[in-house]
mmCIF file with all atom_site columns, C-alpha atoms in Angstrom:
data_model
loop_
_atom_site.group_PDB
_atom_site.id
_atom_site.type_symbol
_atom_site.label_atom_id
_atom_site.label_alt_id
_atom_site.label_comp_id
_atom_site.label_asym_id
_atom_site.label_entity_id
_atom_site.label_seq_id
_atom_site.pdbx_PDB_ins_code
_atom_site.Cartn_x
_atom_site.Cartn_y
_atom_site.Cartn_z
_atom_site.occupancy
_atom_site.B_iso_or_equiv
_atom_site.pdbx_formal_charge
_atom_site.auth_seq_id
_atom_site.auth_comp_id
_atom_site.auth_asym_id
_atom_site.auth_atom_id
_atom_site.pdbx_PDB_model_num
ATOM 1  C CA . UNK A 1 1  ? 67.036 87.409  108.092 1.00 50.00 ? 1330 UNK A CA 1
ATOM 2  C CA . UNK A 1 2  ? 64.365 87.060  110.027 1.00 54.00 ? 1331 UNK A CA 1
ATOM 3  C CA . UNK A 1 3  ? 61.486 89.925  109.891 1.00 57.00 ? 1332 UNK A CA 1
ATOM 4  C CA . UNK A 1 4  ? 62.788 91.198  113.440 1.00 58.00 ? 1333 UNK A CA 1
ATOM 5  C CA . UNK A 1 5  ? 66.172 91.719  112.435 1.00 59.00 ? 1334 UNK A CA 1
ATOM 6  C CA . UNK A 1 6  ? 65.145 93.771  109.353 1.00 58.00 ? 1335 UNK A CA 1
ATOM 7  C CA . UNK A 1 7  ? 63.131 95.477  111.413 1.00 57.00 ? 1336 UNK A CA 1
ATOM 8  C CA . UNK A 1 8  ? 66.188 96.334  113.869 1.00 62.00 ? 1337 UNK A CA 1
ATOM 9  C CA . UNK A 1 9  ? 68.146 97.372  110.379 1.00 70.00 ? 1338 UNK A CA 1
ATOM 10 C CA . UNK A 1 10 ? 65.829 99.704  108.847 1.00 86.00 ? 1339 UNK A CA 1
ATOM 11 C CA . UNK A 1 11 ? 66.579 102.584 110.868 1.00 86.00 ? 1340 UNK A CA 1
ATOM 12 C CA . UNK A 1 12 ? 70.146 101.851 110.243 1.00 88.00 ? 1341 UNK A CA 1
ATOM 13 C CA . UNK A 1 13 ? 69.409 102.156 106.320 1.00 90.00 ? 1342 UNK A CA 1
ATOM 14 C CA . UNK A 1 14 ? 67.802 104.755 106.403 1.00 91.00 ? 1343 UNK A CA 1
ATOM 15 C CA . UNK A 1 15 ? 70.081 106.941 108.735 1.00 91.00 ? 1344 UNK A CA 1
ATOM 16 C CA . UNK A 1 16 ? 72.908 105.491 106.151 1.00 92.00 ? 1345 UNK A CA 1
ATOM 17 C CA . UNK A 1 17 ? 70.879 106.453 103.271 1.00 93.00 ? 1346 UNK A CA 1
ATOM 18 C CA . UNK A 1 18 ? 70.196 110.288 105.025 1.00 95.00 ? 1347 UNK A CA 1
ATOM 19 C CA . UNK A 1 19 ? 73.900 110.576 105.788 1.00 95.00 ? 1348 UNK A CA 1
ATOM 20 C CA . UNK A 1 20 ? 75.167 109.481 102.279 1.00 95.00 ? 1349 UNK A CA 1
ATOM 21 C CA . UNK A 1 21 ? 72.428 111.985 100.373 1.00 95.00 ? 1350 UNK A CA 1
ATOM 22 C CA . UNK A 1 22 ? 73.738 114.837 102.886 1.00 95.00 ? 1351 UNK A CA 1
ATOM 23 C CA . UNK A 1 23 ? 77.512 114.280 101.865 1.00 95.00 ? 1352 UNK A CA 1
ATOM 24 C CA . UNK A 1 24 ? 76.894 114.287 98.246  1.00 94.00 ? 1353 UNK A CA 1
ATOM 25 C CA . UNK A 1 25 ? 74.581 117.311 98.311  1.00 92.00 ? 1354 UNK A CA 1
ATOM 26 C CA . UNK A 1 26 ? 77.262 119.158 100.478 1.00 94.00 ? 1355 UNK A CA 1
ATOM 27 C CA . UNK A 1 27 ? 80.235 117.511 98.064  1.00 93.00 ? 1356 UNK A CA 1
ATOM 28 C CA . UNK A 1 28 ? 78.706 118.592 94.879  1.00 90.00 ? 1357 UNK A CA 1
ATOM 29 C CA . UNK A 1 29 ? 77.527 122.180 96.067  1.00 90.00 ? 1358 UNK A CA 1
ATOM 30 C CA . UNK A 1 30 ? 81.588 122.536 97.004  1.00 93.00 ? 1359 UNK A CA 1
ATOM 31 C CA . UNK A 1 31 ? 82.655 121.008 93.808  1.00 92.00 ? 1360 UNK A CA 1
ATOM 32 C CA . UNK A 1 32 ? 80.353 123.556 91.377  1.00 90.00 ? 1361 UNK A CA 1
ATOM 33 C CA . UNK A 1 33 ? 81.335 126.249 93.733  1.00 92.00 ? 1362 UNK A CA 1
ATOM 34 C CA . UNK A 1 34 ? 84.777 125.717 93.002  1.00 94.00 ? 1363 UNK A CA 1
ATOM 35 C CA . UNK A 1 35 ? 84.146 125.384 89.186  1.00 94.00 ? 1364 UNK A CA 1
ATOM 36 C CA . UNK A 1 36 ? 82.318 128.313 89.087  1.00 93.00 ? 1365 UNK A CA 1
ATOM 37 C CA . UNK A 1 37 ? 84.737 130.397 91.000  1.00 95.00 ? 1366 UNK A CA 1
ATOM 38 C CA . UNK A 1 38 ? 87.303 129.091 88.929  1.00 96.00 ? 1367 UNK A CA 1
ATOM 39 C CA . UNK A 1 39 ? 85.735 130.505 85.629  1.00 96.00 ? 1368 UNK A CA 1
ATOM 40 C CA . UNK A 1 40 ? 84.997 133.526 86.898  1.00 96.00 ? 1369 UNK A CA 1
ATOM 41 C CA . UNK A 1 41 ? 88.584 134.195 87.736  1.00 97.00 ? 1370 UNK A CA 1
ATOM 42 C CA . UNK A 1 42 ? 89.712 132.743 84.203  1.00 96.00 ? 1371 UNK A CA 1
ATOM 43 C CA . UNK A 1 43 ? 86.808 135.203 82.588  1.00 96.00 ? 1372 UNK A CA 1
ATOM 44 C CA . UNK A 1 44 ? 88.185 138.057 84.501  1.00 96.00 ? 1373 UNK A CA 1
ATOM 45 C CA . UNK A 1 45 ? 92.146 136.773 83.492  1.00 95.00 ? 1374 UNK A CA 1
ATOM 46 C CA . UNK A 1 46 ? 91.010 136.973 79.907  1.00 95.00 ? 1375 UNK A CA 1
ATOM 47 C CA . UNK A 1 47 ? 89.125 140.249 79.746  1.00 94.00 ? 1376 UNK A CA 1
ATOM 48 C CA . UNK A 1 48 ? 92.481 141.391 81.171  1.00 93.00 ? 1377 UNK A CA 1
ATOM 49 C CA . UNK A 1 49 ? 94.340 140.434 78.244  1.00 91.00 ? 1378 UNK A CA 1
ATOM 50 C CA . UNK A 1 50 ? 95.349 142.788 75.423  1.00 91.00 ? 1379 UNK A CA 1
ATOM 51 C CA . UNK A 1 51 ? 94.862 142.032 71.703  1.00 86.00 ? 1380 UNK A CA 1
ATOM 52 C CA . UNK A 1 52 ? 97.033 143.459 69.430  1.00 91.00 ? 1381 UNK A CA 1
ATOM 53 C CA . UNK A 1 53 ? 95.260 141.506 66.013  1.00 95.00 ? 1382 UNK A CA 1
ATOM 54 C CA . UNK A 1 54 ? 91.976 140.906 65.182  1.00 95.00 ? 1383 UNK A CA 1
ATOM 55 C CA . UNK A 1 55 ? 92.392 137.319 65.568  1.00 94.00 ? 1384 UNK A CA 1
ATOM 56 C CA . UNK A 1 56 ? 93.594 137.921 68.736  1.00 93.00 ? 1385 UNK A CA 1
ATOM 57 C CA . UNK A 1 57 ? 90.584 139.486 69.594  1.00 94.00 ? 1386 UNK A CA 1
ATOM 58 C CA . UNK A 1 58 ? 87.939 137.104 68.071  1.00 95.00 ? 1387 UNK A CA 1
ATOM 59 C CA . UNK A 1 59 ? 89.909 134.482 69.894  1.00 95.00 ? 1388 UNK A CA 1
ATOM 60 C CA . UNK A 1 60 ? 89.232 135.960 73.189  1.00 96.00 ? 1389 UNK A CA 1
ATOM 61 C CA . UNK A 1 61 ? 85.818 136.276 72.721  1.00 96.00 ? 1390 UNK A CA 1
ATOM 62 C CA . UNK A 1 62 ? 85.070 132.949 71.617  1.00 96.00 ? 1391 UNK A CA 1
ATOM 63 C CA . UNK A 1 63 ? 86.588 131.674 75.068  1.00 96.00 ? 1392 UNK A CA 1
ATOM 64 C CA . UNK A 1 64 ? 84.761 134.439 76.881  1.00 97.00 ? 1393 UNK A CA 1
ATOM 65 C CA . UNK A 1 65 ? 81.405 132.936 75.352  1.00 97.00 ? 1394 UNK A CA 1
ATOM 66 C CA . UNK A 1 66 ? 82.474 129.463 75.903  1.00 97.00 ? 1395 UNK A CA 1
ATOM 67 C CA . UNK A 1 67 ? 83.363 130.180 79.830  1.00 97.00 ? 1396 UNK A CA 1
ATOM 68 C CA . UNK A 1 68 ? 79.875 132.338 79.912  1.00 96.00 ? 1397 UNK A CA 1
ATOM 69 C CA . UNK A 1 69 ? 78.011 129.253 78.242  1.00 96.00 ? 1398 UNK A CA 1
ATOM 70 C CA . UNK A 1 70 ? 79.635 126.675 80.603  1.00 94.00 ? 1399 UNK A CA 1
ATOM 71 C CA . UNK A 1 71 ? 78.930 129.086 84.187  1.00 93.00 ? 1400 UNK A CA 1
ATOM 72 C CA . UNK A 1 72 ? 75.221 129.572 83.113  1.00 93.00 ? 1401 UNK A CA 1
ATOM 73 C CA . UNK A 1 73 ? 75.029 125.580 82.361  1.00 92.00 ? 1402 UNK A CA 1
ATOM 74 C CA . UNK A 1 74 ? 76.605 125.111 85.923  1.00 88.00 ? 1403 UNK A CA 1
ATOM 75 C CA . UNK A 1 75 ? 74.003 127.926 87.327  1.00 87.00 ? 1404 UNK A CA 1
ATOM 76 C CA . UNK A 1 76 ? 71.175 125.732 85.781  1.00 87.00 ? 1405 UNK A CA 1
ATOM 77 C CA . UNK A 1 77 ? 71.675 122.599 86.955  1.00 80.00 ? 1406 UNK A CA 1
ATOM 78 C CA . UNK A 1 78 ? 70.735 123.504 90.740  1.00 64.00 ? 1407 UNK A CA 1
#
């Protein structure tokens, strides 16, 4: 490829790189938001469950703790 052709391709490649970056950022943000919303819904659902035994209570608290830690990790990825 000649130097003239590379010069003509360079703005195209820069524009393409910018488009790719924009799409990646947007998709990443949408996926992260979807996952955070889902985790919040699961936390609400689990908190609404009744527990009859100490085991059920511990199981519920363990699941809530895992979900909250995951949510914190997602928030810190920014």
